[in-house]
Amino acid sequence: MFNLTRRAVIVSAATVALAASFATSAAANDLTFTLATSGSETDQRSVAMAEVFAPMVSDFADYQPGYNGTLFAQGTELEAIARGNLTMSIASAQELAQFFPEFSIFATGYVHQDAAHQVRVFNDALMDPFKQTVEDELGLKLLSVMYLGRRHVNLRFTRDEVDVQTPADLAGVNIRMPGTDAWQFLGKALGAAPTPMAFSEVYTALSTGAVDGQDNPLPTVVDAKFYEVTKQIALTSHLVDLNYIAFSAETWNALTSDQQLTVQRAADAAAAYGRLKQLEKENNLADFIRSQGVEVYTPDLEAFRTHVQAQYVGSEAAASWPEGVLEKINALGN
Ligand code: KDO
């Protein structure tokens, strides 16, 4: 009985391993985490989810991403998760502000100072009531904060046509901003005349002149090839923008505690990986964009910061901010 030949032992060990792998793969089919994003497949946040998050949860879940708004259109993902039709999205504070106005504080011009500040804020106790409200009322968990980058004004005009030094230079300029109130408010606070439009339509709108410009971080300008249809970028850094990895609370609650820990760790690892890659790109793309015939320059930042922040004082958005939160965010800054 115990007189197994060496070969038999090897074969049986291989069979066990093979069965285990089938068992693992079968278990993986039990769950599928779907992700909807208006971002492209090559956007660093998408890459981080596919290359870091997905493998870390692959023991018990398959990963099914939908890029470029193909699974759910930009701005409809949160409702899809709430209705049980989607597992995850790369959500924004601006989208959440449509449901909970107080989230507009995280979408306010010149509040977050940099990527590290975003992480300190997201991990601070000040965030707990915000996360709890989203889970209680929308049925989703905000697992981690992702770095999207410094948003700048990107125009079809050359500097000879429109030289952007202060917000006054943007008067009447039709800048596309995403469709929610917090975005439109920011566009007006910049001094521009914003047009609401989905991300997927921006390239065509710039190429046809339907809009005069858009605002996004340098990595997005390159990934979406906006440099092909624009002529200048004024480095306003008017919003150090972020996204949240939003995850269905219903799916989460059905996981074992080990699986929940793995999902949380996978989200944190993907957010950290994507942040580093996005920062690397952001710090090295200006010269490439210039090589494509786009002027990239720094405007009067103090004029922009002062003017933009003044627009929020006494605003309806600011009225929704819980007492003391802005002070706590500022205290977590550099
Ligand atoms: C955009 O539509 O300009 C924006 O940058 C808004 C972000 O919140 C996010 O939705 C992003 O698009 C997409 O992920 C595409 O990069």
Short mmCIF file of C-alpha atoms and ligand atoms in Angstrom, two decimals:
data_model
loop_
_atom_site.label_atom_id
_atom_site.label_comp_id
_atom_site.label_asym_id
_atom_site.label_seq_id
_atom_site.Cartn_x
_atom_site.Cartn_y
_atom_site.Cartn_z
CA MET A 1 0.00 0.00 0.00
CA PHE A 2 2.72 2.39 0.97
CA ASN A 3 5.13 0.95 -1.53
CA LEU A 4 4.42 3.69 -4.08
CA THR A 5 7.05 4.10 -6.79
CA ARG A 6 8.74 7.51 -7.01
CA ARG A 7 7.03 8.05 -10.38
CA ALA A 8 3.62 7.27 -8.92
CA VAL A 9 4.23 9.79 -6.13
CA ILE A 10 5.16 12.49 -8.68
CA VAL A 11 2.14 11.72 -10.87
CA SER A 12 -0.24 11.80 -7.88
CA ALA A 13 1.24 15.10 -6.64
CA ALA A 14 0.85 16.63 -10.11
CA THR A 15 -2.74 15.36 -10.30
CA VAL A 16 -3.54 16.88 -6.93
CA ALA A 17 -2.04 20.19 -8.02
CA LEU A 18 -3.94 20.06 -11.31
CA ALA A 19 -7.23 19.26 -9.54
CA ALA A 20 -6.57 22.03 -7.06
CA SER A 21 -6.05 24.44 -9.92
CA PHE A 22 -9.30 23.29 -11.50
CA ALA A 23 -10.96 23.65 -8.12
CA THR A 24 -9.50 27.14 -7.85
CA SER A 25 -10.58 28.06 -11.35
CA ALA A 26 -14.04 26.58 -10.72
CA ALA A 27 -14.25 28.65 -7.51
CA ALA A 28 -13.17 31.69 -9.53
CA ASN A 29 -16.23 31.19 -11.78
CA ASP A 30 -18.50 31.46 -8.72
CA LEU A 31 -18.03 35.22 -8.68
CA THR A 32 -17.42 37.83 -11.37
CA PHE A 33 -16.49 41.39 -10.41
CA THR A 34 -17.62 43.73 -13.19
CA LEU A 35 -16.04 47.18 -13.46
CA ALA A 36 -17.40 50.12 -15.49
CA THR A 37 -15.23 53.13 -16.30
CA SER A 38 -15.31 55.94 -18.85
CA GLY A 39 -11.53 55.63 -18.87
CA SER A 40 -9.63 53.82 -21.60
CA GLU A 41 -7.97 50.40 -21.29
CA THR A 42 -4.55 52.13 -21.30
CA ASP A 43 -5.42 54.69 -18.61
CA GLN A 44 -3.23 54.00 -15.57
CA ARG A 45 -6.22 53.48 -13.30
CA SER A 46 -7.61 50.83 -15.67
CA VAL A 47 -4.19 49.21 -16.00
CA ALA A 48 -3.81 49.10 -12.20
CA MET A 49 -7.18 47.37 -11.81
CA ALA A 50 -6.40 44.80 -14.52
CA GLU A 51 -2.78 44.13 -13.57
CA VAL A 52 -2.92 44.42 -9.77
CA PHE A 53 -6.49 44.16 -8.47
CA ALA A 54 -7.69 41.33 -10.74
CA PRO A 55 -4.84 38.87 -10.07
CA MET A 56 -5.10 39.45 -6.31
CA VAL A 57 -8.76 38.38 -6.21
CA SER A 58 -8.49 35.69 -8.91
CA ASP A 59 -8.67 32.83 -6.37
CA PHE A 60 -12.37 33.51 -5.90
CA ALA A 61 -13.51 36.02 -8.52
CA ASP A 62 -13.15 36.66 -12.23
CA TYR A 63 -12.68 40.27 -13.33
CA GLN A 64 -14.71 41.79 -16.18
CA PRO A 65 -13.93 45.45 -17.03
CA GLY A 66 -15.90 47.68 -19.40
CA TYR A 67 -13.80 50.62 -20.68
CA ASN A 68 -14.70 53.90 -22.44
CA GLY A 69 -18.18 53.96 -20.94
CA THR A 70 -19.21 50.89 -22.95
CA LEU A 71 -20.66 48.93 -19.99
CA PHE A 72 -22.42 51.95 -18.39
CA ALA A 73 -22.22 55.56 -19.61
CA GLN A 74 -20.18 58.04 -17.57
CA GLY A 75 -22.25 59.23 -14.61
CA THR A 76 -24.59 56.19 -14.54
CA GLU A 77 -22.23 53.73 -12.84
CA LEU A 78 -23.17 54.49 -9.22
CA GLU A 79 -26.84 53.87 -9.87
CA ALA A 80 -25.95 50.64 -11.70
CA ILE A 81 -24.05 49.45 -8.61
CA ALA A 82 -26.91 50.50 -6.32
CA ARG A 83 -29.36 48.51 -8.48
CA GLY A 84 -27.18 45.40 -8.35
CA ASN A 85 -26.26 45.56 -12.06
CA LEU A 86 -22.56 46.32 -11.56
CA THR A 87 -19.89 45.44 -8.99
CA MET A 88 -17.41 48.30 -9.22
CA SER A 89 -16.65 51.67 -10.73
CA ILE A 90 -13.86 54.23 -10.72
CA ALA A 91 -16.16 56.83 -9.18
CA SER A 92 -15.71 60.58 -8.65
CA ALA A 93 -16.57 62.92 -5.80
CA GLN A 94 -18.43 64.99 -8.38
CA GLU A 95 -20.72 62.05 -9.22
CA LEU A 96 -21.26 61.31 -5.52
CA ALA A 97 -22.07 65.01 -4.97
CA GLN A 98 -25.12 64.52 -7.18
CA PHE A 99 -26.48 62.21 -4.46
CA PHE A 100 -24.77 63.79 -1.42
CA PRO A 101 -23.91 67.49 -1.96
CA GLU A 102 -21.34 67.43 0.83
CA PHE A 103 -19.02 65.39 -1.43
CA SER A 104 -18.46 68.57 -3.43
CA ILE A 105 -15.82 69.52 -0.85
CA PHE A 106 -13.51 66.88 -2.41
CA ALA A 107 -14.20 68.33 -5.87
CA THR A 108 -13.46 71.94 -4.92
CA GLY A 109 -10.79 73.84 -6.79
CA TYR A 110 -7.42 74.20 -5.05
CA VAL A 111 -8.37 72.16 -1.94
CA HIS A 112 -6.35 68.96 -2.37
CA GLN A 113 -2.69 69.88 -2.66
CA ASP A 114 -1.21 66.66 -4.10
CA ALA A 115 -1.58 62.86 -4.26
CA ALA A 116 -0.26 62.29 -0.73
CA HIS A 117 -2.72 64.84 0.64
CA GLN A 118 -5.57 62.94 -1.06
CA VAL A 119 -4.49 59.72 0.68
CA ARG A 120 -4.23 61.38 4.10
CA VAL A 121 -7.70 62.84 3.69
CA PHE A 122 -9.26 59.58 2.47
CA ASN A 123 -7.74 57.64 5.39
CA ASP A 124 -8.60 60.27 8.02
CA ALA A 125 -11.52 59.86 10.44
CA LEU A 126 -13.17 62.89 8.78
CA MET A 127 -13.96 60.55 5.88
CA ASP A 128 -15.89 58.03 7.98
CA PRO A 129 -19.31 59.78 7.90
CA PHE A 130 -18.96 60.29 4.14
CA LYS A 131 -18.16 56.60 3.57
CA GLN A 132 -20.97 55.51 5.91
CA THR A 133 -23.55 57.67 4.14
CA VAL A 134 -22.60 56.20 0.76
CA GLU A 135 -22.83 52.65 2.11
CA ASP A 136 -26.11 53.21 3.99
CA GLU A 137 -27.93 55.17 1.30
CA LEU A 138 -26.40 54.04 -1.99
CA GLY A 139 -25.26 50.53 -1.10
CA LEU A 140 -21.64 50.89 -2.10
CA LYS A 141 -18.31 50.95 -0.33
CA LEU A 142 -15.53 53.40 -1.15
CA LEU A 143 -12.53 51.08 -0.84
CA SER A 144 -9.60 53.28 -1.90
CA VAL A 145 -8.70 56.64 -3.39
CA MET A 146 -7.07 56.75 -6.84
CA TYR A 147 -4.95 59.61 -8.17
CA LEU A 148 -6.25 61.08 -11.43
CA GLY A 149 -3.97 64.12 -11.45
CA ARG A 150 -3.69 67.88 -11.73
CA ARG A 151 -6.34 69.24 -14.05
CA HIS A 152 -5.28 72.06 -16.39
CA VAL A 153 -7.01 74.28 -18.96
CA ASN A 154 -6.44 72.81 -22.44
CA LEU A 155 -7.59 74.99 -25.39
CA ARG A 156 -7.92 74.74 -29.19
CA PHE A 157 -6.59 78.36 -29.39
CA THR A 158 -2.94 79.33 -29.67
CA ARG A 159 -1.51 81.69 -27.07
CA ASP A 160 -1.55 84.44 -29.72
CA GLU A 161 -5.32 84.00 -29.88
CA VAL A 162 -5.99 83.48 -26.13
CA ASP A 163 -3.19 83.91 -23.61
CA VAL A 164 -4.47 82.49 -20.29
CA GLN A 165 -2.88 84.41 -17.40
CA THR A 166 -5.88 85.02 -15.14
CA PRO A 167 -9.53 83.86 -15.00
CA ALA A 168 -10.52 87.05 -16.84
CA ASP A 169 -8.79 85.60 -19.92
CA LEU A 170 -11.27 82.71 -19.94
CA ALA A 171 -14.36 84.95 -20.13
CA GLY A 172 -16.69 83.52 -22.78
CA VAL A 173 -14.40 80.57 -23.48
CA ASN A 174 -16.57 77.48 -23.95
CA ILE A 175 -14.73 74.82 -21.92
CA ARG A 176 -16.17 71.32 -21.79
CA MET A 177 -16.55 70.07 -18.25
CA PRO A 178 -18.12 66.73 -17.18
CA GLY A 179 -21.87 66.86 -16.74
CA THR A 180 -22.48 67.18 -13.01
CA ASP A 181 -23.18 70.36 -11.03
CA ALA A 182 -19.86 70.31 -9.17
CA TRP A 183 -17.99 70.24 -12.50
CA GLN A 184 -20.04 73.01 -14.03
CA PHE A 185 -19.50 75.12 -10.92
CA LEU A 186 -15.75 74.63 -11.20
CA GLY A 187 -15.83 75.63 -14.88
CA LYS A 188 -17.59 78.88 -14.00
CA ALA A 189 -15.26 79.45 -11.03
CA LEU A 190 -12.35 79.32 -13.53
CA GLY A 191 -14.00 82.24 -15.34
CA ALA A 192 -15.09 80.17 -18.35
CA ALA A 193 -18.48 79.35 -19.92
CA PRO A 194 -18.63 75.56 -19.32
CA THR A 195 -20.47 73.04 -21.52
CA PRO A 196 -21.55 69.68 -20.00
CA MET A 197 -20.38 66.70 -22.07
CA ALA A 198 -19.43 63.06 -21.59
CA PHE A 199 -15.73 62.21 -21.72
CA SER A 200 -16.21 59.99 -24.78
CA GLU A 201 -17.41 62.96 -26.87
CA VAL A 202 -14.61 65.39 -25.99
CA TYR A 203 -12.08 64.54 -28.73
CA THR A 204 -14.63 65.03 -31.54
CA ALA A 205 -16.00 68.20 -29.94
CA LEU A 206 -12.49 69.66 -29.83
CA SER A 207 -11.71 68.62 -33.40
CA THR A 208 -14.93 70.15 -34.76
CA GLY A 209 -14.73 73.28 -32.61
CA ALA A 210 -17.99 72.43 -30.83
CA VAL A 211 -16.09 73.39 -27.68
CA ASP A 212 -13.09 75.69 -27.22
CA GLY A 213 -11.30 73.46 -24.74
CA GLN A 214 -11.41 70.92 -21.95
CA ASP A 215 -9.67 70.27 -18.65
CA ASN A 216 -7.85 67.10 -17.69
CA PRO A 217 -4.47 66.03 -16.31
CA LEU A 218 -1.51 65.66 -18.70
CA PRO A 219 -1.66 61.83 -18.72
CA THR A 220 -5.26 62.01 -19.94
CA VAL A 221 -4.36 64.63 -22.58
CA VAL A 222 -1.86 62.08 -23.94
CA ASP A 223 -3.93 58.92 -23.45
CA ALA A 224 -6.98 60.49 -25.15
CA LYS A 225 -4.75 62.23 -27.75
CA PHE A 226 -6.28 65.66 -26.98
CA TYR A 227 -2.91 67.14 -28.03
CA GLU A 228 -3.90 66.33 -31.62
CA VAL A 229 -6.85 68.75 -31.49
CA THR A 230 -5.65 71.47 -29.10
CA LYS A 231 -2.93 74.12 -29.16
CA GLN A 232 -2.19 75.09 -25.57
CA ILE A 233 -2.27 74.01 -21.95
CA ALA A 234 -2.25 76.61 -19.17
CA LEU A 235 -0.97 74.71 -16.13
CA THR A 236 -3.69 75.95 -13.77
CA SER A 237 -3.64 72.81 -11.54
CA HIS A 238 -7.12 73.99 -10.58
CA LEU A 239 -8.10 70.59 -9.21
CA VAL A 240 -5.81 67.82 -7.95
CA ASP A 241 -8.37 65.28 -9.00
CA LEU A 242 -9.17 61.88 -7.56
CA ASN A 243 -11.42 58.88 -8.04
CA TYR A 244 -12.69 56.27 -5.60
CA ILE A 245 -12.74 52.53 -6.14
CA ALA A 246 -16.45 52.01 -5.47
CA PHE A 247 -17.57 48.45 -4.69
CA SER A 248 -21.07 46.98 -4.32
CA ALA A 249 -21.94 46.59 -0.61
CA GLU A 250 -24.28 43.71 -1.50
CA THR A 251 -21.41 41.81 -3.16
CA TRP A 252 -19.08 42.75 -0.31
CA ASN A 253 -21.45 41.46 2.37
CA ALA A 254 -21.71 38.10 0.58
CA LEU A 255 -17.93 37.59 0.73
CA THR A 256 -16.15 35.73 3.52
CA SER A 257 -14.08 37.90 5.84
CA ASP A 258 -10.92 36.55 4.23
CA GLN A 259 -12.25 37.47 0.79
CA GLN A 260 -13.21 40.95 2.04
CA LEU A 261 -9.68 41.45 3.38
CA THR A 262 -8.25 40.33 0.04
CA VAL A 263 -10.53 42.69 -1.92
CA GLN A 264 -9.56 45.62 0.33
CA ARG A 265 -5.86 44.84 0.00
CA ALA A 266 -6.22 44.43 -3.78
CA ALA A 267 -7.97 47.80 -4.07
CA ASP A 268 -5.29 49.52 -1.96
CA ALA A 269 -2.51 47.88 -3.98
CA ALA A 270 -4.10 48.87 -7.29
CA ALA A 271 -4.64 52.45 -6.09
CA ALA A 272 -1.01 52.71 -4.91
CA TYR A 273 0.34 51.21 -8.15
CA GLY A 274 -1.82 53.46 -10.34
CA ARG A 275 -0.89 56.53 -8.30
CA LEU A 276 2.83 55.95 -8.79
CA LYS A 277 2.45 55.29 -12.51
CA GLN A 278 0.20 58.35 -12.98
CA LEU A 279 2.62 60.61 -11.06
CA GLU A 280 5.52 59.30 -13.16
CA LYS A 281 3.63 60.10 -16.36
CA GLU A 282 2.43 63.46 -15.08
CA ASN A 283 5.97 64.53 -14.25
CA ASN A 284 7.35 63.57 -17.65
CA LEU A 285 4.77 64.37 -20.33
CA ALA A 286 4.99 68.16 -20.76
CA ASP A 287 7.89 67.98 -23.24
CA PHE A 288 6.22 65.25 -25.30
CA ILE A 289 3.05 67.38 -25.50
CA ARG A 290 5.13 70.40 -26.54
CA SER A 291 6.74 68.24 -29.24
CA GLN A 292 3.24 67.74 -30.64
CA GLY A 293 2.86 71.50 -31.21
CA VAL A 294 1.02 72.35 -27.99
CA GLU A 295 2.26 75.31 -25.94
CA VAL A 296 2.48 74.38 -22.25
CA TYR A 297 2.98 77.22 -19.77
CA THR A 298 2.28 78.39 -16.24
CA PRO A 299 -0.32 81.16 -15.79
CA ASP A 300 -0.75 83.47 -12.81
CA LEU A 301 -1.50 80.70 -10.29
CA GLU A 302 -2.19 83.07 -7.39
CA ALA A 303 -4.77 84.90 -9.51
CA PHE A 304 -6.48 81.58 -10.35
CA ARG A 305 -6.34 80.21 -6.80
CA THR A 306 -7.68 83.43 -5.24
CA HIS A 307 -10.48 83.83 -7.78
CA VAL A 308 -11.58 80.18 -7.79
CA GLN A 309 -11.63 79.86 -4.00
CA ALA A 310 -13.60 83.12 -3.71
CA GLN A 311 -16.37 81.62 -5.90
CA TYR A 312 -16.98 78.84 -3.35
CA VAL A 313 -17.30 81.18 -0.37
CA GLY A 314 -21.02 81.50 0.43
CA SER A 315 -21.94 79.06 -2.35
CA GLU A 316 -24.68 76.45 -2.10
CA ALA A 317 -22.00 73.77 -2.40
CA ALA A 318 -20.05 75.17 0.56
CA ALA A 319 -23.27 75.34 2.59
CA SER A 320 -23.50 71.52 2.34
CA TRP A 321 -20.02 70.95 3.80
CA PRO A 322 -20.11 69.54 7.35
CA GLU A 323 -18.79 71.99 9.95
CA GLY A 324 -15.02 71.87 10.36
CA VAL A 325 -14.27 69.44 7.53
CA LEU A 326 -12.54 71.98 5.30
CA GLU A 327 -10.33 73.01 8.22
CA LYS A 328 -9.43 69.34 8.84
CA ILE A 329 -8.59 68.84 5.16
CA ASN A 330 -6.39 71.94 5.17
CA ALA A 331 -4.70 70.77 8.40
CA LEU A 332 -3.78 67.51 6.62
CA GLY A 333 -2.05 69.50 3.88
CA ASN A 334 1.65 70.27 3.62
C1 KDO B 1 -13.64 63.72 -17.41
O1 KDO B 1 -14.74 63.33 -17.84
O2 KDO B 1 -13.02 64.77 -17.76
C2 KDO B 1 -13.00 62.85 -16.32
O3 KDO B 1 -11.66 63.24 -16.10
C3 KDO B 1 -13.79 62.97 -15.02
C4 KDO B 1 -13.26 61.97 -14.02
O4 KDO B 1 -14.04 61.97 -12.83
C5 KDO B 1 -13.28 60.57 -14.61
O5 KDO B 1 -14.63 60.18 -14.84
C6 KDO B 1 -12.50 60.56 -15.93
O6 KDO B 1 -13.05 61.52 -16.83
C7 KDO B 1 -12.60 59.22 -16.63
O7 KDO B 1 -12.13 58.20 -15.79
C8 KDO B 1 -11.79 59.27 -17.95
O8 KDO B 1 -10.44 59.55 -17.67
#
